[in-house]
Amino acid sequence: MKTLVIKGDSGAALGAELLQSGEIVAFPTETVYGLGALYDNVLAVEKIYEAKGRPKDNPLILHAYDAEMAEKVAFVDDKAQKLFEAFSPGPLTLILPKRDNVPMKVTCGLSTVGVRIPSHRVARELIRLAGAPVAAPSANLSGRPSPTSAKMVYEDMSGKIPLIIDGDDSKTGLESTIFDAKTNTVLRPGAVTKEMLEDCLGEKIYFAGLAGKDERPKAPGMKYRHYAPRAEVRLMEAGEIVDCISSGARSAVGVLASAEVKEKLSGLIPAENVFCYGKTGDLEAIAGNLYKGLAYFDSLTEVKLIFAQTVEEKGIGVAIMNRLNKAAAK
Ligand code: TXA
Ligand code: MG
C-alpha cells in the first residue's frame, strides 16, 4: 500500500473521508501522533491492532471533539465534566464508564473507556469532519517510541496505512495523562500533573503502581515493554555521563542529554553520537524532544548503548522519568 503524507486541513479532509470508508489514518495531536479509526467500525479498529502489532488486550482511547461528543460514548458525571472544563481540549484522558455503543474490540472487554479531547487544530478538524469519536492509540509499532512527527510515523507505518496527516511536531511530545476519576488514580503521568488534578478537585490523587504478574494492571498497556529504542538505555546523571565518556567509554555509545553535557563532551565523542534534548531544567523542551532523541539513535546502527541524562521529578519531569525508566527496562 502506498502511504500518502498530506499536510494540515487538506490532510484532515481526506483523512475524514478515509475514516468514513473504513480505513485507518495517522494524525497529529499535541501529545503524540495517533493512528485512528471510527470508534464503531470494528473492522477498522482491528486494522489498527494489526498495523501496530498491538497486543489484543490493550484497549484504545477515544478522541472526541468536545464534552458533548464524549457524552455519546461515555457517562460524563459532574466530576468528569469539571475535569474536562479545566483541562480540555488538552493532554488529559479520563477513564469513564462506557456506553453500549462502544464496541468491546475498543475497550478489550472492559466496562470503561478512555476519552480525550485533543487540542491540536488538525486533530480537531479531522474529528469534526468525521462527525464521531476517533479511536486511536499512538501511531508507532508496539514497543517503539511514540511518534512526535509525521516523519517518525512514516518510519513505522509506511506501506501499512493509506495516509499520514502532517501537522508538524507534537508540542508536548509525551502521551496524555491517563486519570481514573473513580479511584482518583493517575494511570499514566503526562503534562497534566498530579498537582494540577489535586488543585482542580481539592482531593488527594494517587499514582497506580505497576501490576504484579497475576493481577490485572490498572492501565492494561502498563504491563508491556514500552518506549524502547533498539539500543540498551542506561539512566545517568550529568556528571556520571561526562566521567564515563572522559574515561574512555565512547565506542558504540550514544548520549541523550542536555546542552550543557553536550558542550562538555565536545571533542571526546563524535558530535553525531550526542543528541541534545534541551537545556538543563527546561522540562517542556526535554519532554518535546525525548522520543525524537530515542528514535534518533535507532538510525545510528553502530550505537549499542545510550546514556540518558535523568531529570528532576517535578511537574512534567515525573512523566519524563516514567518514559525514561520504561525505555531503560530490560
Ligand atoms: O496522548 C495520547 O494519549 C495518545 C494520543 C494519540 O492521543 N494516545 C495514546 O494511546 O497514547 P495509547 O494506546 O498508546 O495509550 C493508551 C493507554 C494504554 O496504556 C491503554 O492500556 C490505556 O490507555 N487504556 C485505554 N483504555 C483504558 C481503560 N478503559 N482503562 C484503563 N486504561 C486504559
Ligand atoms: Mg502507545
mmCIF file of C-alpha atoms and ligand atoms in Angstrom:
data_model
loop_
_atom_site.group_PDB
_atom_site.id
_atom_site.type_symbol
_atom_site.label_atom_id
_atom_site.label_comp_id
_atom_site.label_asym_id
_atom_site.label_seq_id
_atom_site.Cartn_x
_atom_site.Cartn_y
_atom_site.Cartn_z
ATOM 1 C CA MET A 1 0.000 0.000 0.000
ATOM 2 C CA LYS A 2 1.265 3.474 -0.831
ATOM 3 C CA THR A 3 1.272 5.811 2.166
ATOM 4 C CA LEU A 4 0.421 9.439 1.369
ATOM 5 C CA VAL A 5 1.673 12.249 3.608
ATOM 6 C CA ILE A 6 -0.553 15.349 3.384
ATOM 7 C CA LYS A 7 -0.349 18.492 5.467
ATOM 8 C CA GLY A 8 -2.945 20.223 7.595
ATOM 9 C CA ASP A 9 -6.525 20.862 6.535
ATOM 10 C CA SER A 10 -6.353 19.056 3.168
ATOM 11 C CA GLY A 11 -4.951 16.075 5.047
ATOM 12 C CA ALA A 12 -7.810 16.273 7.559
ATOM 13 C CA ALA A 13 -10.416 16.418 4.751
ATOM 14 C CA LEU A 14 -9.020 13.328 3.009
ATOM 15 C CA GLY A 15 -8.498 11.674 6.405
ATOM 16 C CA ALA A 16 -12.163 12.084 7.365
ATOM 17 C CA GLU A 17 -13.235 10.532 4.028
ATOM 18 C CA LEU A 18 -10.901 7.587 4.567
ATOM 19 C CA LEU A 19 -12.160 7.093 8.145
ATOM 20 C CA GLN A 20 -15.729 7.090 6.890
ATOM 21 C CA SER A 21 -14.860 4.475 4.275
ATOM 22 C CA GLY A 22 -13.458 2.154 6.972
ATOM 23 C CA GLU A 23 -9.763 2.998 6.620
ATOM 24 C CA ILE A 24 -7.250 3.925 9.311
ATOM 25 C CA VAL A 25 -5.316 7.193 9.264
ATOM 26 C CA ALA A 26 -2.403 8.668 11.252
ATOM 27 C CA PHE A 27 -2.970 12.201 12.529
ATOM 28 C CA PRO A 28 -1.160 14.783 14.666
ATOM 29 C CA THR A 29 -2.134 15.637 18.215
ATOM 30 C CA GLU A 30 -0.469 17.963 20.708
ATOM 31 C CA THR A 31 0.848 14.957 22.696
ATOM 32 C CA VAL A 32 1.994 12.418 20.079
ATOM 33 C CA TYR A 33 0.669 11.260 16.681
ATOM 34 C CA GLY A 34 -2.323 8.896 16.777
ATOM 35 C CA LEU A 35 -3.447 6.074 14.462
ATOM 36 C CA GLY A 36 -7.202 6.443 14.148
ATOM 37 C CA ALA A 37 -10.339 4.584 13.108
ATOM 38 C CA LEU A 38 -14.010 5.471 13.528
ATOM 39 C CA TYR A 39 -14.796 4.204 17.024
ATOM 40 C CA ASP A 40 -17.725 1.984 15.985
ATOM 41 C CA ASN A 41 -16.166 0.364 12.917
ATOM 42 C CA VAL A 42 -14.914 -2.938 14.329
ATOM 43 C CA LEU A 43 -13.083 -3.975 11.150
ATOM 44 C CA ALA A 44 -11.197 -0.665 11.062
ATOM 45 C CA VAL A 45 -10.367 -0.974 14.765
ATOM 46 C CA GLU A 46 -8.923 -4.418 14.019
ATOM 47 C CA LYS A 47 -6.720 -2.849 11.321
ATOM 48 C CA ILE A 48 -5.158 -0.612 13.997
ATOM 49 C CA TYR A 49 -4.127 -3.608 16.095
ATOM 50 C CA GLU A 50 -2.708 -5.289 13.009
ATOM 51 C CA ALA A 51 -0.725 -2.287 11.733
ATOM 52 C CA LYS A 52 0.837 -1.656 15.168
ATOM 53 C CA GLY A 53 1.324 -5.291 16.163
ATOM 54 C CA ARG A 54 -0.553 -4.292 19.318
ATOM 55 C CA PRO A 55 -1.431 -6.922 21.934
ATOM 56 C CA LYS A 56 -5.139 -7.745 21.684
ATOM 57 C CA ASP A 57 -5.798 -6.976 25.370
ATOM 58 C CA ASN A 58 -4.585 -3.347 25.244
ATOM 59 C CA PRO A 59 -7.620 -1.044 24.805
ATOM 60 C CA LEU A 60 -7.779 2.104 22.660
ATOM 61 C CA ILE A 61 -8.732 5.586 23.814
ATOM 62 C CA LEU A 62 -11.433 7.608 22.049
ATOM 63 C CA HIS A 63 -10.794 11.148 20.804
ATOM 64 C CA ALA A 64 -13.833 13.429 20.989
ATOM 65 C CA TYR A 65 -14.345 16.940 19.623
ATOM 66 C CA ASP A 66 -15.909 18.208 22.860
ATOM 67 C CA ALA A 67 -17.590 17.035 26.073
ATOM 68 C CA GLU A 68 -20.887 16.699 24.217
ATOM 69 C CA MET A 69 -19.369 14.169 21.813
ATOM 70 C CA ALA A 70 -17.653 12.435 24.751
ATOM 71 C CA GLU A 71 -21.082 12.057 26.386
ATOM 72 C CA LYS A 72 -22.208 9.961 23.379
ATOM 73 C CA VAL A 73 -19.710 7.208 24.204
ATOM 74 C CA ALA A 74 -19.191 7.549 27.977
ATOM 75 C CA PHE A 75 -21.077 8.582 31.106
ATOM 76 C CA VAL A 76 -19.702 12.027 31.989
ATOM 77 C CA ASP A 77 -20.630 12.813 35.599
ATOM 78 C CA ASP A 78 -20.134 16.149 37.371
ATOM 79 C CA LYS A 79 -16.570 15.335 38.364
ATOM 80 C CA ALA A 80 -15.592 14.342 34.816
ATOM 81 C CA GLN A 81 -17.331 17.435 33.497
ATOM 82 C CA LYS A 82 -15.288 19.577 35.863
ATOM 83 C CA LEU A 83 -12.057 17.918 34.696
ATOM 84 C CA PHE A 84 -12.957 18.371 31.032
ATOM 85 C CA GLU A 85 -13.723 22.032 31.704
ATOM 86 C CA ALA A 86 -10.391 22.542 33.464
ATOM 87 C CA PHE A 87 -8.053 20.612 31.143
ATOM 88 C CA SER A 88 -9.741 20.044 27.789
ATOM 89 C CA PRO A 89 -9.089 20.379 24.982
ATOM 90 C CA GLY A 90 -5.674 19.114 26.035
ATOM 91 C CA PRO A 91 -3.461 16.244 27.207
ATOM 92 C CA LEU A 92 -5.841 14.519 29.655
ATOM 93 C CA THR A 93 -7.523 11.132 29.100
ATOM 94 C CA LEU A 94 -10.342 10.267 31.502
ATOM 95 C CA ILE A 95 -11.324 6.668 32.213
ATOM 96 C CA LEU A 96 -15.129 6.679 32.319
ATOM 97 C CA PRO A 97 -17.957 4.117 32.299
ATOM 98 C CA LYS A 98 -18.595 3.227 28.653
ATOM 99 C CA ARG A 99 -21.896 3.320 26.809
ATOM 100 C CA ASP A 100 -23.196 0.256 24.953
ATOM 101 C CA ASN A 101 -22.399 1.709 21.516
ATOM 102 C CA VAL A 102 -18.632 1.396 22.154
ATOM 103 C CA PRO A 103 -17.576 -1.985 20.722
ATOM 104 C CA MET A 104 -15.814 -4.424 23.077
ATOM 105 C CA LYS A 105 -12.981 -4.502 20.494
ATOM 106 C CA VAL A 106 -12.160 -0.897 21.507
ATOM 107 C CA THR A 107 -12.138 -1.495 25.275
ATOM 108 C CA CYS A 108 -10.932 -5.132 25.156
ATOM 109 C CA GLY A 109 -13.902 -6.200 27.225
ATOM 110 C CA LEU A 110 -13.597 -3.500 29.909
ATOM 111 C CA SER A 111 -16.718 -1.681 31.078
ATOM 112 C CA THR A 112 -14.790 1.611 30.998
ATOM 113 C CA VAL A 113 -13.430 3.674 28.120
ATOM 114 C CA GLY A 114 -10.631 6.258 27.929
ATOM 115 C CA VAL A 115 -11.796 9.574 26.430
ATOM 116 C CA ARG A 116 -9.651 12.528 25.421
ATOM 117 C CA ILE A 117 -10.452 15.849 23.752
ATOM 118 C CA PRO A 118 -7.273 16.820 21.871
ATOM 119 C CA SER A 119 -6.338 20.460 21.284
ATOM 120 C CA HIS A 120 -4.322 20.142 18.051
ATOM 121 C CA ARG A 121 -6.165 22.113 15.391
ATOM 122 C CA VAL A 122 -5.778 19.438 12.706
ATOM 123 C CA ALA A 123 -6.897 16.626 15.043
ATOM 124 C CA ARG A 124 -9.966 18.681 15.903
ATOM 125 C CA GLU A 125 -10.725 19.291 12.219
ATOM 126 C CA LEU A 126 -10.399 15.557 11.493
ATOM 127 C CA ILE A 127 -12.800 14.601 14.308
ATOM 128 C CA ARG A 128 -15.238 17.370 13.398
ATOM 129 C CA LEU A 129 -15.383 16.256 9.743
ATOM 130 C CA ALA A 130 -15.556 12.570 10.708
ATOM 131 C CA GLY A 131 -18.551 13.511 12.886
ATOM 132 C CA ALA A 132 -17.847 10.846 15.521
ATOM 133 C CA PRO A 133 -15.207 9.909 18.100
ATOM 134 C CA VAL A 134 -11.971 8.542 16.682
ATOM 135 C CA ALA A 135 -10.387 5.527 18.393
ATOM 136 C CA ALA A 136 -6.616 5.953 18.362
ATOM 137 C CA PRO A 137 -3.527 4.642 20.083
ATOM 138 C CA SER A 138 -0.139 6.239 19.423
ATOM 139 C CA ALA A 139 0.939 5.727 15.789
ATOM 140 C CA ASN A 140 4.106 3.708 16.497
ATOM 141 C CA LEU A 141 4.783 -0.004 16.129
ATOM 142 C CA SER A 142 4.123 -1.617 19.516
ATOM 143 C CA GLY A 143 7.175 -1.315 21.779
ATOM 144 C CA ARG A 144 8.739 1.605 19.859
ATOM 145 C CA PRO A 145 8.829 5.255 20.983
ATOM 146 C CA SER A 146 5.620 7.163 20.237
ATOM 147 C CA PRO A 147 5.958 9.376 17.149
ATOM 148 C CA THR A 148 6.079 13.141 17.583
ATOM 149 C CA SER A 149 6.401 13.994 13.871
ATOM 150 C CA ALA A 150 4.963 12.767 10.576
ATOM 151 C CA LYS A 151 8.449 11.536 9.653
ATOM 152 C CA MET A 152 8.591 9.283 12.723
ATOM 153 C CA VAL A 153 5.158 7.864 11.854
ATOM 154 C CA TYR A 154 6.363 7.228 8.297
ATOM 155 C CA GLU A 155 9.310 5.196 9.578
ATOM 156 C CA ASP A 156 6.985 2.829 11.467
ATOM 157 C CA MET A 157 3.873 2.837 9.273
ATOM 158 C CA SER A 158 4.969 3.347 5.665
ATOM 159 C CA GLY A 159 3.272 0.773 3.426
ATOM 160 C CA LYS A 160 0.806 -0.222 6.162
ATOM 161 C CA ILE A 161 -1.663 2.670 6.149
ATOM 162 C CA PRO A 162 -3.052 4.894 3.358
ATOM 163 C CA LEU A 163 -2.498 8.340 4.918
ATOM 164 C CA ILE A 164 -0.393 10.262 7.411
ATOM 165 C CA ILE A 165 -1.707 13.764 8.117
ATOM 166 C CA ASP A 166 1.277 16.012 8.783
ATOM 167 C CA GLY A 167 0.624 18.614 11.482
ATOM 168 C CA ASP A 168 4.243 19.454 12.385
ATOM 169 C CA ASP A 169 5.967 18.413 15.601
ATOM 170 C CA SER A 170 3.774 17.474 18.574
ATOM 171 C CA LYS A 171 4.056 20.263 21.117
ATOM 172 C CA THR A 172 4.020 18.211 24.341
ATOM 173 C CA GLY A 173 5.904 15.218 22.976
ATOM 174 C CA LEU A 174 4.688 12.730 25.624
ATOM 175 C CA GLU A 175 1.378 10.860 25.710
ATOM 176 C CA SER A 176 -1.552 12.276 27.678
ATOM 177 C CA THR A 177 -2.068 11.862 31.406
ATOM 178 C CA ILE A 178 -4.496 8.984 31.987
ATOM 179 C CA PHE A 179 -6.708 9.579 35.017
ATOM 180 C CA ASP A 180 -9.249 7.250 36.571
ATOM 181 C CA ALA A 181 -11.632 9.697 38.236
ATOM 182 C CA LYS A 182 -13.469 6.967 40.114
ATOM 183 C CA THR A 183 -10.416 5.887 42.111
ATOM 184 C CA ASN A 184 -8.529 9.225 41.885
ATOM 185 C CA THR A 185 -5.602 7.385 40.298
ATOM 186 C CA VAL A 186 -3.156 8.592 37.650
ATOM 187 C CA LEU A 187 -2.598 5.513 35.477
ATOM 188 C CA ARG A 188 -0.002 7.217 33.266
ATOM 189 C CA PRO A 189 1.701 10.538 34.135
ATOM 190 C CA GLY A 190 1.689 13.292 31.499
ATOM 191 C CA ALA A 191 1.596 17.053 31.048
ATOM 192 C CA VAL A 192 -1.464 17.370 33.311
ATOM 193 C CA THR A 193 0.286 16.668 36.602
ATOM 194 C CA LYS A 194 -0.941 15.093 39.842
ATOM 195 C CA GLU A 195 -0.676 18.518 41.495
ATOM 196 C CA MET A 196 -2.835 20.119 38.794
ATOM 197 C CA LEU A 197 -5.513 17.446 39.302
ATOM 198 C CA GLU A 198 -5.346 17.891 43.090
ATOM 199 C CA ASP A 199 -5.731 21.666 42.737
ATOM 200 C CA CYS A 200 -8.732 21.222 40.442
ATOM 201 C CA LEU A 201 -10.567 18.632 42.537
ATOM 202 C CA GLY A 202 -9.371 19.526 46.026
ATOM 203 C CA GLU A 203 -8.845 15.792 46.652
ATOM 204 C CA LYS A 204 -5.818 13.541 47.153
ATOM 205 C CA ILE A 205 -4.648 11.864 43.934
ATOM 206 C CA TYR A 206 -2.618 8.618 43.704
ATOM 207 C CA PHE A 207 -0.293 7.015 41.153
ATOM 208 C CA ALA A 208 -1.003 3.452 40.005
ATOM 209 C CA GLY A 209 1.837 1.019 40.653
ATOM 210 C CA LEU A 210 2.953 -1.481 38.058
ATOM 211 C CA ALA A 211 0.727 -4.519 38.393
ATOM 212 C CA GLY A 212 2.208 -7.781 39.541
ATOM 213 C CA LYS A 213 2.306 -10.746 37.190
ATOM 214 C CA ASP A 214 -1.013 -12.213 38.313
ATOM 215 C CA GLU A 215 -3.018 -9.040 38.659
ATOM 216 C CA ARG A 216 -4.813 -7.079 36.008
ATOM 217 C CA PRO A 217 -2.919 -3.802 35.780
ATOM 218 C CA LYS A 218 -4.839 -0.564 36.056
ATOM 219 C CA ALA A 219 -3.964 0.535 32.511
ATOM 220 C CA PRO A 220 -3.686 -2.670 30.519
ATOM 221 C CA GLY A 221 -0.857 -1.156 28.454
ATOM 222 C CA MET A 222 1.292 -0.725 31.544
ATOM 223 C CA LYS A 223 2.400 -4.331 31.630
ATOM 224 C CA TYR A 224 4.005 -4.172 28.189
ATOM 225 C CA ARG A 225 7.505 -3.007 27.354
ATOM 226 C CA HIS A 226 7.080 0.494 26.019
ATOM 227 C CA TYR A 227 9.001 3.392 24.584
ATOM 228 C CA ALA A 228 12.001 1.219 23.806
ATOM 229 C CA PRO A 229 14.719 2.166 21.332
ATOM 230 C CA ARG A 230 16.810 -0.614 19.767
ATOM 231 C CA ALA A 231 19.929 0.146 21.847
ATOM 232 C CA GLU A 232 20.120 -0.514 25.581
ATOM 233 C CA VAL A 233 19.374 2.587 27.672
ATOM 234 C CA ARG A 234 21.238 3.465 30.890
ATOM 235 C CA LEU A 235 19.942 6.306 33.073
ATOM 236 C CA MET A 236 22.674 8.567 34.483
ATOM 237 C CA GLU A 237 23.194 11.992 35.986
ATOM 238 C CA ALA A 238 25.082 14.672 34.053
ATOM 239 C CA GLY A 239 28.345 14.193 35.988
ATOM 240 C CA GLU A 240 28.342 10.399 35.536
ATOM 241 C CA ILE A 241 27.912 10.749 31.791
ATOM 242 C CA VAL A 242 30.814 13.165 31.484
ATOM 243 C CA ASP A 243 33.037 10.979 33.731
ATOM 244 C CA CYS A 244 32.265 7.789 31.790
ATOM 245 C CA ILE A 245 32.896 9.337 28.399
ATOM 246 C CA SER A 246 36.069 11.123 29.595
ATOM 247 C CA SER A 247 37.468 7.866 30.930
ATOM 248 C CA GLY A 248 37.055 6.116 27.624
ATOM 249 C CA ALA A 249 33.535 4.720 27.221
ATOM 250 C CA ARG A 250 32.841 6.070 23.772
ATOM 251 C CA SER A 251 32.723 3.467 21.020
ATOM 252 C CA ALA A 252 29.173 2.392 20.272
ATOM 253 C CA VAL A 253 27.807 4.832 22.861
ATOM 254 C CA GLY A 254 25.101 7.429 22.213
ATOM 255 C CA VAL A 255 24.342 10.227 24.657
ATOM 256 C CA LEU A 256 20.872 11.746 25.136
ATOM 257 C CA ALA A 257 21.484 14.773 27.331
ATOM 258 C CA SER A 258 21.301 18.493 27.973
ATOM 259 C CA ALA A 259 23.057 21.261 26.023
ATOM 260 C CA GLU A 260 25.470 21.666 28.960
ATOM 261 C CA VAL A 261 26.530 17.995 28.840
ATOM 262 C CA LYS A 262 26.836 18.107 25.048
ATOM 263 C CA GLU A 263 29.232 21.017 25.363
ATOM 264 C CA LYS A 264 31.393 19.196 27.932
ATOM 265 C CA LEU A 265 31.618 16.170 25.636
ATOM 266 C CA SER A 266 32.739 18.105 22.575
ATOM 267 C CA GLY A 267 35.933 16.601 21.186
ATOM 268 C CA LEU A 268 35.571 13.486 23.358
ATOM 269 C CA ILE A 269 32.946 11.682 21.274
ATOM 270 C CA PRO A 270 31.710 12.160 17.685
ATOM 271 C CA ALA A 271 29.199 15.044 17.632
ATOM 272 C CA GLU A 272 26.572 12.869 15.902
ATOM 273 C CA ASN A 273 26.615 10.450 18.859
ATOM 274 C CA VAL A 274 25.201 13.150 21.146
ATOM 275 C CA PHE A 275 21.532 14.183 20.915
ATOM 276 C CA CYS A 276 20.792 17.375 22.842
ATOM 277 C CA TYR A 277 17.266 17.213 24.299
ATOM 278 C CA GLY A 278 17.215 20.801 25.636
ATOM 279 C CA LYS A 279 18.774 22.948 28.328
ATOM 280 C CA THR A 280 19.131 21.505 31.849
ATOM 281 C CA GLY A 281 15.866 22.115 33.721
ATOM 282 C CA ASP A 282 13.850 23.091 30.609
ATOM 283 C CA LEU A 283 11.460 20.203 31.185
ATOM 284 C CA GLU A 284 8.959 21.247 28.481
ATOM 285 C CA ALA A 285 11.683 21.215 25.821
ATOM 286 C CA ILE A 286 13.073 17.920 27.116
ATOM 287 C CA ALA A 287 9.610 16.291 27.020
ATOM 288 C CA GLY A 288 9.165 17.581 23.473
ATOM 289 C CA ASN A 289 12.467 16.101 22.242
ATOM 290 C CA LEU A 290 12.622 12.873 24.241
ATOM 291 C CA TYR A 291 11.106 10.422 21.747
ATOM 292 C CA LYS A 292 12.826 12.101 18.817
ATOM 293 C CA GLY A 293 16.116 11.541 20.645
ATOM 294 C CA LEU A 294 15.401 7.888 21.402
ATOM 295 C CA ALA A 295 14.311 7.289 17.793
ATOM 296 C CA TYR A 296 17.394 9.156 16.500
ATOM 297 C CA PHE A 297 19.678 6.511 17.964
ATOM 298 C CA ASP A 298 17.733 3.814 16.137
ATOM 299 C CA SER A 299 19.092 5.351 12.934
ATOM 300 C CA LEU A 300 22.710 5.086 14.180
ATOM 301 C CA THR A 301 23.230 1.348 13.818
ATOM 302 C CA GLU A 302 26.678 1.426 15.477
ATOM 303 C CA VAL A 303 25.176 2.761 18.751
ATOM 304 C CA LYS A 304 24.519 -0.183 21.095
ATOM 305 C CA LEU A 305 24.214 1.705 24.388
ATOM 306 C CA ILE A 306 22.533 5.032 25.175
ATOM 307 C CA PHE A 307 23.494 7.095 28.215
ATOM 308 C CA ALA A 308 20.325 9.085 29.001
ATOM 309 C CA GLN A 309 20.504 12.021 31.399
ATOM 310 C CA THR A 310 17.882 11.945 34.167
ATOM 311 C CA VAL A 311 15.752 14.987 35.119
ATOM 312 C CA GLU A 312 14.236 16.263 38.333
ATOM 313 C CA GLU A 313 10.901 14.541 39.070
ATOM 314 C CA LYS A 314 8.735 17.634 39.341
ATOM 315 C CA GLY A 315 5.923 18.782 37.057
ATOM 316 C CA ILE A 316 6.237 17.066 33.674
ATOM 317 C CA GLY A 317 9.580 15.687 34.927
ATOM 318 C CA VAL A 318 7.541 12.859 36.514
ATOM 319 C CA ALA A 319 6.283 11.850 33.062
ATOM 320 C CA ILE A 320 9.758 12.211 31.502
ATOM 321 C CA MET A 321 11.287 9.892 34.134
ATOM 322 C CA ASN A 322 8.373 7.450 33.748
ATOM 323 C CA ARG A 323 9.125 7.134 30.000
ATOM 324 C CA LEU A 324 12.915 7.018 30.523
ATOM 325 C CA ASN A 325 12.519 4.234 33.081
ATOM 326 C CA LYS A 326 10.389 2.276 30.629
ATOM 327 C CA ALA A 327 12.934 2.824 27.848
ATOM 328 C CA ALA A 328 15.641 1.524 30.196
ATOM 329 C CA ALA A 329 13.680 -1.514 31.419
ATOM 330 C CA LYS A 330 15.247 -4.800 30.333
HETATM 331 O O1 TXA B 1 -1.679 11.250 24.173
HETATM 332 C C1 TXA B 1 -2.230 10.170 23.992
HETATM 333 O O2 TXA B 1 -2.928 9.613 24.882
HETATM 334 C C2 TXA B 1 -2.034 9.479 22.643
HETATM 335 C C3 TXA B 1 -2.684 10.358 21.566
HETATM 336 C C4 TXA B 1 -2.700 9.710 20.205
HETATM 337 O O3 TXA B 1 -3.958 10.742 21.969
HETATM 338 N N1 TXA B 1 -2.605 8.163 22.648
HETATM 339 C C5 TXA B 1 -2.034 7.128 23.306
HETATM 340 O O4 TXA B 1 -2.691 5.924 23.164
HETATM 341 O O5 TXA B 1 -1.003 7.241 23.954
HETATM 342 P P1 TXA B 1 -2.046 4.523 23.576
HETATM 343 O O6 TXA B 1 -2.965 3.496 23.068
HETATM 344 O O7 TXA B 1 -0.656 4.463 23.082
HETATM 345 O O8 TXA B 1 -2.116 4.526 25.123
HETATM 346 C C6 TXA B 1 -3.374 4.433 25.764
HETATM 347 C C7 TXA B 1 -3.236 3.793 27.114
HETATM 348 C C8 TXA B 1 -2.828 2.325 27.078
HETATM 349 O O9 TXA B 1 -1.849 2.095 28.070
HETATM 350 C C9 TXA B 1 -4.128 1.608 27.466
HETATM 351 O O10 TXA B 1 -3.872 0.411 28.128
HETATM 352 C C10 TXA B 1 -4.790 2.628 28.363
HETATM 353 O O11 TXA B 1 -4.511 3.862 27.745
HETATM 354 N N2 TXA B 1 -6.260 2.462 28.400
HETATM 355 C C11 TXA B 1 -7.121 2.538 27.379
HETATM 356 N N3 TXA B 1 -8.388 2.296 27.777
HETATM 357 C C12 TXA B 1 -8.339 2.069 29.103
HETATM 358 C C13 TXA B 1 -9.296 1.736 30.105
HETATM 359 N N4 TXA B 1 -10.583 1.616 29.823
HETATM 360 N N5 TXA B 1 -8.877 1.574 31.381
HETATM 361 C C14 TXA B 1 -7.563 1.709 31.687
HETATM 362 N N6 TXA B 1 -6.603 2.011 30.776
HETATM 363 C C15 TXA B 1 -6.975 2.179 29.504
HETATM 364 MG MG MG B 2 1.200 3.896 22.753
#
